[in-house]
XYZ file of C-alpha atoms in Angstrom:
673
model
C -24.931 -19.299 -3.557
C -21.831 -17.844 -1.869
C -20.156 -14.582 -1.088
C -16.861 -12.858 -1.821
C -15.534 -11.439 1.475
C -12.938 -8.691 1.881
C -11.546 -7.724 5.296
C -9.068 -4.906 5.925
C -7.355 -4.883 9.309
C -6.571 -1.217 10.020
C -5.043 0.589 12.943
C -8.370 1.621 14.498
C -11.075 -0.427 12.774
C -11.232 -3.762 11.003
C -13.489 -3.298 7.967
C -15.730 -5.988 6.502
C -17.228 -6.061 2.988
C -19.058 -8.927 1.330
C -20.861 -9.256 -1.977
C -23.177 -12.003 -3.134
C -21.524 -13.855 -6.026
C -24.762 -14.025 -7.993
C -27.028 -11.112 -7.053
C -24.390 -8.531 -6.124
C -26.077 -7.797 -2.764
C -23.591 -6.213 -0.360
C -23.001 -6.173 3.398
C -20.614 -3.876 5.268
C -19.582 -3.351 8.868
C -16.702 -2.155 11.047
C -15.398 -3.645 14.302
C -12.584 -2.323 16.534
C -9.128 -3.613 15.592
C -7.046 -5.656 18.018
C -3.468 -4.362 17.591
C -2.016 -6.980 19.961
C -3.510 -9.824 17.895
C -4.356 -8.605 14.354
C -5.938 -11.904 13.286
C -8.463 -11.680 16.143
C -9.934 -8.496 14.639
C -10.455 -10.361 11.372
C -12.281 -13.203 13.131
C -14.325 -10.689 15.133
C -15.482 -9.154 11.836
C -16.530 -12.574 10.521
C -18.414 -13.286 13.739
C -20.150 -9.910 13.675
C -21.265 -10.548 10.100
C -22.838 -13.880 11.209
C -21.837 -15.552 7.943
C -21.861 -19.347 7.713
C -18.324 -20.444 6.719
C -19.655 -22.644 3.941
C -21.370 -19.619 2.349
C -18.000 -17.902 1.653
C -16.668 -18.507 -1.865
C -13.457 -16.513 -1.310
C -11.916 -14.560 1.557
C -9.302 -11.841 0.926
C -7.785 -9.604 3.541
C -5.386 -6.695 3.892
C -3.116 -6.246 6.873
C -0.730 -3.723 8.420
C 1.328 -6.323 10.297
C 4.377 -6.001 8.014
C 4.328 -2.190 8.036
C 4.044 -2.049 11.823
C 6.865 -4.599 12.291
C 9.292 -2.435 10.265
C 8.245 0.825 11.927
C 8.437 -0.612 15.430
C 11.502 -2.829 14.648
C 9.665 -5.937 15.894
C 10.852 -8.418 13.282
C 13.204 -11.378 13.434
C 16.742 -11.441 14.823
C 18.513 -11.576 11.445
C 22.061 -12.158 10.274
C 23.541 -11.019 6.955
C 26.225 -12.856 4.981
C 27.863 -10.813 2.265
C 30.986 -10.583 0.139
C 34.201 -9.610 1.920
C 34.477 -5.820 1.979
C 30.701 -5.189 1.777
C 29.676 -5.655 5.395
C 28.637 -2.007 5.767
C 26.601 -1.590 2.571
C 23.369 -1.144 4.598
C 24.873 1.882 6.391
C 26.825 3.365 3.504
C 23.694 3.473 1.344
C 23.257 6.565 -0.799
C 24.385 10.130 -0.199
C 21.255 11.134 1.645
C 20.364 12.410 5.083
C 17.132 12.442 7.083
C 16.854 16.234 7.000
C 17.795 18.596 4.186
C 19.660 20.962 6.516
C 22.065 19.838 9.210
C 23.697 16.484 9.953
C 21.269 15.272 12.609
C 19.519 11.924 12.331
C 19.775 8.355 13.504
C 20.065 5.344 11.217
C 18.586 2.138 12.543
C 19.416 -0.722 10.134
C 17.213 -3.805 10.307
C 20.352 -5.933 10.728
C 22.933 -4.301 13.054
C 26.648 -4.488 12.278
C 27.457 -7.111 14.915
C 25.175 -9.558 13.106
C 26.715 -9.068 9.651
C 29.440 -11.457 8.428
C 31.706 -11.466 5.370
C 32.816 -14.495 3.346
C 35.607 -14.799 0.823
C 34.199 -15.020 -2.714
C 33.865 -12.766 -5.762
C 31.741 -12.736 -8.914
C 31.977 -9.931 -11.476
C 29.084 -8.050 -13.107
C 29.041 -10.527 -16.006
C 28.600 -13.476 -13.630
C 32.130 -14.824 -13.994
C 33.673 -16.282 -10.823
C 36.845 -14.392 -9.873
C 37.326 -15.933 -6.412
C 35.725 -19.279 -5.490
C 33.545 -19.444 -2.379
C 35.295 -20.395 0.867
C 32.820 -23.110 1.859
C 34.772 -24.092 4.988
C 34.386 -20.581 6.395
C 30.661 -20.679 5.664
C 30.361 -24.034 7.428
C 31.953 -22.502 10.552
C 29.468 -19.612 10.464
C 26.569 -22.008 10.993
C 27.654 -22.770 14.559
C 28.328 -19.081 15.235
C 24.793 -18.163 14.228
C 23.259 -20.932 16.301
C 25.093 -19.604 19.355
C 23.914 -16.068 18.548
C 20.246 -17.227 18.435
C 19.798 -16.051 14.845
C 16.208 -16.511 13.596
C 16.793 -15.917 9.871
C 19.890 -15.712 7.656
C 20.003 -13.274 4.718
C 22.544 -13.960 1.967
C 23.373 -11.046 -0.334
C 26.572 -11.381 -2.376
C 28.089 -8.912 -4.808
C 26.792 -9.319 -8.401
C 24.814 -12.442 -7.477
C 22.022 -11.193 -9.786
C 24.350 -12.157 -12.684
C 25.322 -15.525 -11.169
C 23.594 -16.735 -7.973
C 25.645 -19.943 -7.632
C 27.535 -18.771 -4.523
C 24.345 -17.661 -2.769
C 22.801 -21.048 -3.559
C 25.912 -22.872 -2.269
C 25.749 -21.017 1.075
C 22.036 -21.792 1.382
C 22.722 -25.491 0.764
C 25.381 -25.557 3.503
C 22.917 -24.059 5.991
C 20.182 -26.453 4.930
C 22.485 -29.402 5.569
C 23.840 -28.225 8.921
C 20.863 -26.216 10.272
C 17.736 -27.348 8.375
C 15.372 -25.511 10.765
C 17.025 -22.096 10.248
C 15.219 -19.979 7.589
C 17.505 -18.677 4.823
C 16.706 -15.817 2.418
C 18.622 -15.391 -0.844
C 18.760 -11.850 -2.183
C 18.483 -13.239 -5.728
C 15.175 -14.946 -4.812
C 13.803 -11.652 -3.536
C 15.254 -9.292 -6.161
C 17.420 -10.308 -9.109
C 18.467 -6.803 -10.058
C 21.621 -4.706 -9.880
C 22.424 -2.026 -7.275
C 23.826 -3.745 -4.197
C 22.422 -1.360 -1.587
C 18.803 -1.643 -2.723
C 19.074 -5.391 -3.318
C 20.676 -6.048 0.078
C 18.178 -3.780 1.850
C 15.216 -5.477 0.174
C 16.583 -8.912 1.132
C 17.088 -7.671 4.705
C 13.446 -6.535 4.864
C 12.363 -9.986 3.658
C 14.514 -11.759 6.255
C 13.391 -9.367 9.015
C 9.729 -10.082 8.250
C 9.678 -13.683 7.045
C 9.497 -15.545 10.410
C 6.898 -13.091 11.740
C 4.714 -13.219 8.617
C 5.033 -16.995 8.300
C 3.900 -17.358 11.921
C 1.007 -14.941 11.312
C -0.064 -16.922 8.242
C 0.016 -20.214 10.154
C -1.985 -18.835 13.085
C -4.556 -17.210 10.806
C -4.906 -20.368 8.740
C -5.495 -22.413 11.900
C -7.986 -19.883 13.254
C -9.932 -19.863 9.991
C -10.105 -23.659 10.034
C -11.457 -23.542 13.599
C -14.039 -21.018 12.386
C -15.017 -23.539 9.717
C -13.459 -21.950 6.622
C -11.245 -24.647 5.109
C -10.410 -22.972 1.791
C -7.220 -21.063 1.038
C -7.488 -17.413 2.120
C -5.906 -14.676 -0.001
C -3.887 -11.653 1.087
C -3.633 -8.246 -0.591
C -0.210 -7.306 -1.961
C 1.291 -3.839 -2.237
C 1.291 -4.078 -6.063
C -2.510 -4.223 -6.202
C -2.790 -8.002 -6.617
C -3.492 -10.809 -4.179
C -1.597 -13.977 -3.219
C -2.398 -17.124 -1.318
C -1.930 -17.197 2.469
C 0.329 -20.216 1.922
C 2.741 -18.065 -0.138
C 2.756 -15.178 2.316
C 5.951 -15.948 4.240
C 8.142 -16.170 1.148
C 6.750 -12.861 -0.168
C 6.627 -10.871 3.073
C 8.071 -7.760 1.401
C 5.073 -7.710 -0.928
C 2.501 -6.870 1.780
C 4.143 -3.768 3.292
C 1.259 -1.597 2.098
C -1.388 -4.249 1.811
C -4.426 -2.319 3.037
C -3.747 1.065 1.345
C -3.136 -0.704 -1.992
C -6.524 -2.389 -1.747
C -8.217 0.997 -1.334
C -6.504 2.407 -4.412
C -7.537 -0.633 -6.469
C -11.181 -0.196 -5.494
C -11.050 3.593 -5.961
C -9.590 3.217 -9.466
C -12.383 0.812 -10.397
C -15.092 3.097 -8.987
C -13.678 6.142 -10.796
C -13.651 4.217 -14.092
C -17.255 3.048 -13.571
C -18.234 6.662 -12.909
C -16.577 7.800 -16.159
C -13.286 9.220 -14.814
C -10.042 7.720 -16.171
C -7.830 9.958 -13.998
C -8.285 10.035 -10.235
C -6.624 11.080 -7.006
C -7.428 8.711 -4.153
C -7.667 9.925 -0.564
C -7.964 7.405 2.251
C -8.361 8.847 5.747
C -8.644 6.237 8.474
C -8.041 6.355 12.164
C -4.280 6.934 12.094
C -3.239 8.182 8.646
C -4.177 9.763 5.326
C -2.997 7.923 2.200
C -2.850 9.559 -1.244
C -2.291 7.915 -4.631
C -2.754 8.846 -8.286
C -4.554 6.866 -10.991
C -3.737 7.660 -14.642
C -5.780 6.114 -17.470
C -7.369 3.739 -14.992
C -4.026 2.406 -13.675
C -2.564 3.281 -10.269
C 0.957 4.726 -10.362
C 3.521 2.056 -9.430
C 6.705 2.896 -7.517
C 9.649 0.550 -8.026
C 11.486 1.689 -4.889
C 9.876 2.839 -1.633
C 11.717 4.286 1.351
C 10.344 2.560 4.455
C 12.609 4.488 6.804
C 15.839 6.466 6.585
C 18.164 4.312 4.430
C 15.752 1.358 4.376
C 14.690 1.215 0.710
C 12.425 -1.570 -0.523
C 12.807 -2.296 -4.225
C 9.626 -4.169 -5.135
C 6.749 -2.898 -7.284
C 4.218 -1.129 -5.035
C 1.284 1.161 -5.709
C 2.759 4.607 -5.090
C 0.944 5.629 -1.896
C 2.117 8.614 0.156
C 1.123 8.625 3.829
C 0.968 11.289 6.508
C -0.098 10.971 10.139
C -3.558 12.528 9.759
C -6.525 10.399 10.768
C -9.648 10.479 12.865
C -7.593 9.475 15.887
C -4.816 12.039 15.320
C -4.150 13.908 18.533
C -4.283 17.714 18.733
C -1.590 19.333 20.879
C 0.111 22.670 21.557
C 3.905 23.040 21.416
C 6.085 25.140 23.722
C 5.681 28.115 21.413
C 1.890 28.015 21.679
C 1.349 26.612 18.160
C -1.448 24.107 17.544
C -0.489 20.804 15.863
C -2.510 17.758 14.815
C -0.738 14.366 14.708
C 1.268 12.479 13.731
C 0.570 10.787 17.081
C -2.700 8.887 17.092
C -4.995 7.567 19.806
C -5.541 4.529 17.539
C -8.011 1.804 18.522
C -6.941 1.879 22.154
C -7.530 4.125 24.023
C -9.064 5.922 21.000
C -10.636 9.392 20.893
C -11.966 10.883 24.135
C -15.556 10.517 22.958
C -15.184 6.704 22.703
C -14.991 6.466 26.510
C -12.156 3.911 26.427
C -9.623 5.916 28.385
C -8.474 8.520 25.864
C -7.790 11.926 27.398
C -6.254 13.958 24.558
C -8.589 15.569 21.996
C -8.505 14.129 18.486
C -9.882 14.986 15.050
C -12.897 12.778 15.760
C -13.604 14.709 18.960
C -13.449 17.990 17.019
C -15.920 16.694 14.413
C -18.287 15.610 17.183
C -18.062 18.985 18.939
C -18.967 20.759 15.683
C -22.030 18.574 15.079
C -20.554 16.894 12.004
C -20.824 13.471 13.640
C -24.028 12.186 15.215
C -23.223 11.065 18.768
C -26.165 8.654 18.716
C -25.042 6.909 15.490
C -21.341 6.023 15.764
C -19.897 4.104 12.838
C -19.225 0.403 13.257
C -21.172 -2.788 13.681
C -24.173 -1.075 15.333
C -23.203 -2.310 18.819
C -21.008 0.641 19.858
C -22.386 2.844 22.630
C -23.255 6.464 21.905
C -20.317 8.866 21.743
C -19.650 11.077 24.773
C -20.155 14.639 23.514
C -19.603 16.215 26.928
C -16.226 14.494 27.354
C -15.176 15.592 23.854
C -16.181 19.206 24.560
C -14.276 19.169 27.852
C -11.087 17.837 26.216
C -11.259 20.282 23.317
C -12.068 23.118 25.705
C -9.054 22.301 27.862
C -6.817 22.501 24.805
C -8.464 25.778 23.835
C -7.394 27.409 27.089
C -3.764 27.251 25.956
C -4.792 28.864 22.664
C -7.177 31.354 24.276
C -9.977 30.097 22.043
C -13.504 28.884 22.715
C -14.543 25.241 22.294
C -15.995 25.636 18.783
C -13.116 27.831 17.644
C -10.597 25.265 18.887
C -12.414 22.392 17.198
C -12.590 24.365 13.927
C -8.864 25.129 14.197
C -8.103 21.408 14.628
C -10.041 20.606 11.465
C -8.447 23.484 9.543
C -4.932 22.239 10.377
C -5.562 18.592 9.532
C -7.368 19.571 6.323
C -4.475 21.775 5.272
C -1.991 18.941 5.914
C -4.014 16.551 3.759
C -4.527 19.132 1.008
C -0.777 19.775 0.970
C 0.002 16.082 0.481
C -2.706 15.830 -2.206
C -1.175 18.828 -3.976
C 2.270 17.195 -3.772
C 0.948 14.112 -5.600
C -0.817 16.141 -8.301
C 0.213 19.749 -8.951
C 3.872 19.212 -8.044
C 4.026 16.248 -10.443
C 2.797 18.354 -13.318
C -0.854 17.260 -13.268
C -3.777 19.681 -13.455
C -6.102 18.643 -10.585
C -9.101 19.983 -12.538
C -8.660 17.000 -14.869
C -9.024 14.548 -11.979
C -11.708 13.206 -9.691
C -10.964 12.866 -5.989
C -12.187 9.505 -4.729
C -12.461 10.027 -0.984
C -12.868 7.127 1.420
C -11.902 5.650 4.767
C -13.837 5.926 8.006
C -12.937 9.628 8.318
C -12.292 10.574 4.669
C -15.775 11.811 3.621
C -15.846 14.098 6.686
C -12.873 16.024 5.251
C -12.956 15.333 1.494
C -14.956 18.443 0.624
C -12.386 20.729 2.262
C -9.484 18.958 0.485
C -11.296 18.939 -2.867
C -12.018 22.685 -2.700
C -8.554 23.648 -1.428
C -6.637 21.744 -4.117
C -9.028 22.693 -6.922
C -9.939 19.166 -8.049
C -12.646 18.901 -10.707
C -15.037 16.457 -9.011
C -15.228 14.541 -5.750
C -16.602 11.000 -5.683
C -17.994 9.526 -2.461
C -18.412 5.796 -3.157
C -21.452 3.860 -1.865
C -19.420 2.320 1.011
C -16.466 4.684 1.513
C -15.765 3.568 5.078
C -14.881 0.023 3.995
C -13.434 0.669 0.533
C -10.117 -1.010 1.360
C -12.032 -4.148 2.298
C -13.937 -3.857 -0.973
C -10.619 -3.557 -2.826
C -9.508 -6.833 -1.273
C -12.691 -8.481 -2.532
C -12.272 -7.323 -6.152
C -8.481 -7.420 -6.673
C -6.853 -9.785 -9.163
C -3.895 -12.111 -8.624
C -0.591 -10.500 -9.608
C 3.076 -11.512 -9.700
C 5.978 -9.301 -10.783
C 9.397 -10.597 -11.870
C 12.595 -8.749 -12.743
C 16.119 -9.738 -13.804
C 19.030 -7.481 -14.670
C 20.655 -8.114 -18.061
C 22.569 -4.834 -18.563
C 23.799 -5.415 -22.127
C 23.907 -3.239 -25.244
C 21.166 -4.308 -27.637
C 23.656 -5.440 -30.370
C 25.296 -7.790 -27.853
C 22.091 -9.305 -26.504
C 21.547 -12.998 -27.164
C 17.925 -12.934 -28.296
C 17.489 -16.624 -27.535
C 18.650 -16.015 -23.942
C 16.352 -13.002 -23.702
C 13.377 -15.096 -24.805
C 14.335 -17.837 -22.354
C 14.458 -15.411 -19.385
C 11.037 -14.024 -20.235
C 9.637 -17.535 -20.679
C 11.003 -18.584 -17.272
C 9.442 -15.549 -15.623
C 6.094 -16.226 -17.289
C 6.217 -19.913 -16.350
C 6.914 -19.078 -12.706
C 4.072 -16.546 -12.671
C 1.609 -19.020 -14.172
C 2.711 -21.726 -11.730
C 2.213 -19.444 -8.721
C -1.132 -18.350 -10.091
C -2.271 -21.972 -10.431
C -1.210 -22.682 -6.836
C -3.840 -20.223 -5.560
C -6.795 -22.373 -6.718
C -8.829 -19.258 -7.465
C -11.475 -19.052 -10.185
C -10.055 -16.841 -12.959
C -11.559 -15.480 -16.147
C -8.154 -15.135 -17.867
C -4.402 -14.745 -17.305
C -2.665 -11.648 -18.685
C 1.104 -11.663 -19.284
C 3.030 -8.430 -19.962
C 6.747 -8.389 -20.867
C 8.652 -5.105 -20.311
C 12.206 -3.865 -20.408
C 14.000 -1.036 -18.612
C 16.218 0.515 -21.288
C 18.595 3.440 -21.711
C 21.245 4.662 -24.084
C 24.788 3.455 -23.343
C 26.392 5.515 -20.576
C 23.093 6.689 -19.054
C 21.940 5.937 -15.499
C 18.214 6.555 -15.802
C 16.034 4.125 -17.747
C 12.710 4.140 -19.564
C 10.336 1.207 -19.273
C 8.977 -0.012 -22.610
C 6.716 -2.926 -23.634
C 8.615 -5.620 -25.526
C 7.326 -6.536 -28.992
C 6.088 -10.085 -29.484
C 8.671 -10.813 -32.183
C 11.684 -9.825 -29.977
C 13.785 -8.704 -32.954
C 16.549 -6.126 -32.422
C 15.038 -3.693 -34.893
C 11.602 -3.762 -33.259
C 13.001 -3.500 -29.725
C 15.124 -0.520 -30.822
C 12.147 1.123 -32.536
C 9.950 0.759 -29.418
C 12.658 2.239 -27.209
C 13.478 5.155 -29.535
C 9.791 6.059 -29.826
C 9.394 6.077 -26.027
C 12.627 8.047 -25.559
C 11.521 10.614 -28.135
C 8.138 11.041 -26.446
C 9.770 11.409 -23.024
C 12.749 13.637 -23.832
C 11.940 15.082 -27.264
C 15.131 13.697 -28.875
C 16.725 10.391 -29.812
C 20.441 9.542 -30.028
C 20.899 7.933 -33.410
C 24.613 7.128 -32.974
C 24.373 5.548 -29.488
C 23.409 1.915 -28.832
C 20.392 1.224 -26.625
C 21.008 -0.957 -23.548
C 18.584 -3.493 -22.096
C 19.113 -3.021 -18.369
C 16.366 -5.115 -16.762
C 13.796 -7.570 -18.103
C 10.412 -7.604 -16.384
C 7.316 -9.776 -16.545
C 3.935 -9.200 -14.893
C 1.503 -12.106 -14.710
C -2.046 -11.161 -13.703
C -4.797 -13.661 -13.003
C -8.101 -11.878 -13.629
C -10.752 -12.832 -11.086
C -14.368 -13.023 -12.206
C -15.868 -9.520 -12.073
C -18.730 -8.944 -9.640
C -22.029 -7.557 -10.955
C -22.568 -3.770 -10.802
C -26.061 -2.385 -10.344
C -26.593 0.602 -12.630
C -29.707 2.690 -13.096
C -30.097 3.760 -16.711
C -32.168 6.885 -16.187
C -31.269 9.506 -13.599
C -34.089 12.034 -13.291
C -33.091 15.042 -11.214
C -35.016 14.992 -7.932
C -34.481 16.640 -4.566
C -34.297 14.159 -1.666
C -36.093 14.661 1.629
C -33.779 14.896 4.653
C -34.278 12.439 7.491
C -33.725 15.242 9.999
C -32.069 18.607 10.489
C -29.503 19.659 13.073
C -27.116 22.456 13.920
C -23.682 21.912 12.299
C -20.746 24.275 12.558
C -19.130 25.434 9.308
C -18.077 29.109 9.372
C -20.846 29.457 11.943
C -23.615 27.244 13.303
C -26.064 26.421 10.498
C -29.349 24.571 10.382
C -28.277 21.651 8.170
C -30.238 18.857 6.437
C -29.140 15.322 7.312
C -29.675 12.495 4.800
C -29.491 8.762 5.483
C -27.391 7.318 2.649
C -29.647 4.337 1.969
C -32.602 6.641 1.171
C -30.697 8.513 -1.563
C -31.394 7.261 -5.066
C -29.815 7.845 -8.508
C -30.731 11.280 -9.811
C -31.057 12.936 -6.398
C -29.530 16.434 -6.376
C -29.046 18.648 -3.319
C -26.967 21.638 -2.264
C -24.560 22.044 0.626
C -24.312 22.391 3.477
C -25.474 18.849 4.105
C -24.614 15.800 6.172
C -24.927 12.239 4.868
C -24.923 9.449 7.426
C -24.383 5.716 6.916
C -23.178 2.816 9.010
C -19.540 2.980 7.871
C -18.890 6.757 7.745
C -20.349 10.257 7.674
C -19.985 12.569 4.675
C -19.963 16.369 4.753
C -21.017 18.564 1.812
C -19.691 22.062 2.416
C -21.668 25.233 1.618
C -21.619 26.305 -2.055
C -21.221 22.713 -3.262
C -23.650 20.656 -5.350
C -24.081 16.904 -4.829
C -25.638 14.421 -7.263
C -26.180 10.657 -6.976
C -25.121 8.838 -10.141
C -26.451 5.625 -11.666
C -24.336 3.289 -9.517
C -24.875 5.045 -6.208
C -21.787 7.283 -6.039
C -22.254 10.833 -4.787
C -20.563 13.239 -7.209
C -19.721 16.623 -5.688
C -18.801 19.805 -7.567
C -18.480 23.455 -6.668
C -21.824 25.099 -7.278
């Protein structure tokens, strides 16, 4: 009898979740992260759980290492080889600017101009060679890059998506003359049109590949020393998982590894609770992540802006992030205005109340001052010392002097500001996209999320709030339940009448075969493999496309009918005299992992639970508030706010005038009374 283990390495805590493969019994805990050595936090979590390595059936983890490397510019020393005349494509980019007003802003490309080289060659958009590749010039570049201590070479040539032969030829020259130097082909990373996005995505891959490959090797060795000799899996940004062995070659796919895992788990929990549409809110130690789930499926973004003019064009769950977490620092600007974040105390030194050297008040300190957190029961693995309430009050009080406010008033102001920031981002992802939040459930999670979810839920006007059974480790749970997934794309860009249907079928078959091969390499027990073929289509002369499912028969008439129906639904018209164009062919291969058992209580008789204690908690004033221990709540329990719910991985707050009910699978459903 074994366990499925999920571990999410966050900025402040490393979260652990395990579930028995047969009985469904769960175990959760949190240990401090180790930012200097991310893999050490993962091993610390395994040690704290005291699990025998042989009892683990599968281990899946999420990581922030790729995200941090891009933000901090701590990747490889890369070089870029491109077509003559396109050396500056990374800086030319699109007509955008970092701020709407003014011309201020600094661009920091991942590959600076002095490490970008041009070669003589030219291929047109149809893949026809106009100018042969100057292989002698490429051969001379190998020595130049050795002298420049280049750690990875990125090759991105004009129109290579239509014919990658010149990119392949350059790679072969480097492999012959410098076999130890990693080479990234843009066509291997992204075989789509638009040179800026394709080159940028390839640059991100090259920037990360040596770092991520090294991380994978070190983690694999550490796990073997621990005694786990199976292949570990890693969460991807698209909501699927891949093998640790494949990680280096798909470094761009783990940019938002941890947040994607949380959305996957939240979508599953919302569906189990009977909600097909959900807004997910993940508040950890450093940030607040928001995503939208429609009809049980998380929204997918095809292009994500990692930084100013650093787009990444790979399918990713559309997660929006702001610097609002439990460790976000409260500060006063020169004009006397109070701000919260985006700076964070992180895992080290952490909030003032942790006693690890932090001196600036944080959101966690404010919650402690207002009695919302129990100083004697800090979240984690049960080994953390009690929180220092006096130190938190002193830090918040010192900040309050600049605002001419008392300690409680200052703490309440800190919470009001951070709650408003999170509500604003939640509103951006819902109301401003045309959704009615009353038709959604807010799934709130993260170590700090349930402390603030009630305020966000009420402010935005969301229909119901769901607090999952283990909200503090939901990203780790998402790792444990996620399926394998591979996405493939290839630009065709031809009018439908001119498309060679045999070629179209061959491209889709190649994509499917590659997806199935990669899935088989993972050696993971699967219940089935799902293959979906899609096409991005438009009418001739249009820039924007619509994604449509391709019919099994792949006849022109059926492809045209599917596109026209989708276009009519989207725009309300169809252009009968204009030919449709197949721009990009896409295939998604998903390996469904065996579902874990879900305990559900059939009957939910309404009962009122007995609080474990009562204490003074500050809302609009100090109130005598019931405190419930989460494990004592049972399906059918109903209680009114204000209330505090404590558990090992987080604390939940039910605001006044709210009604909470425990459903048949242990979720707490909250509505306005």
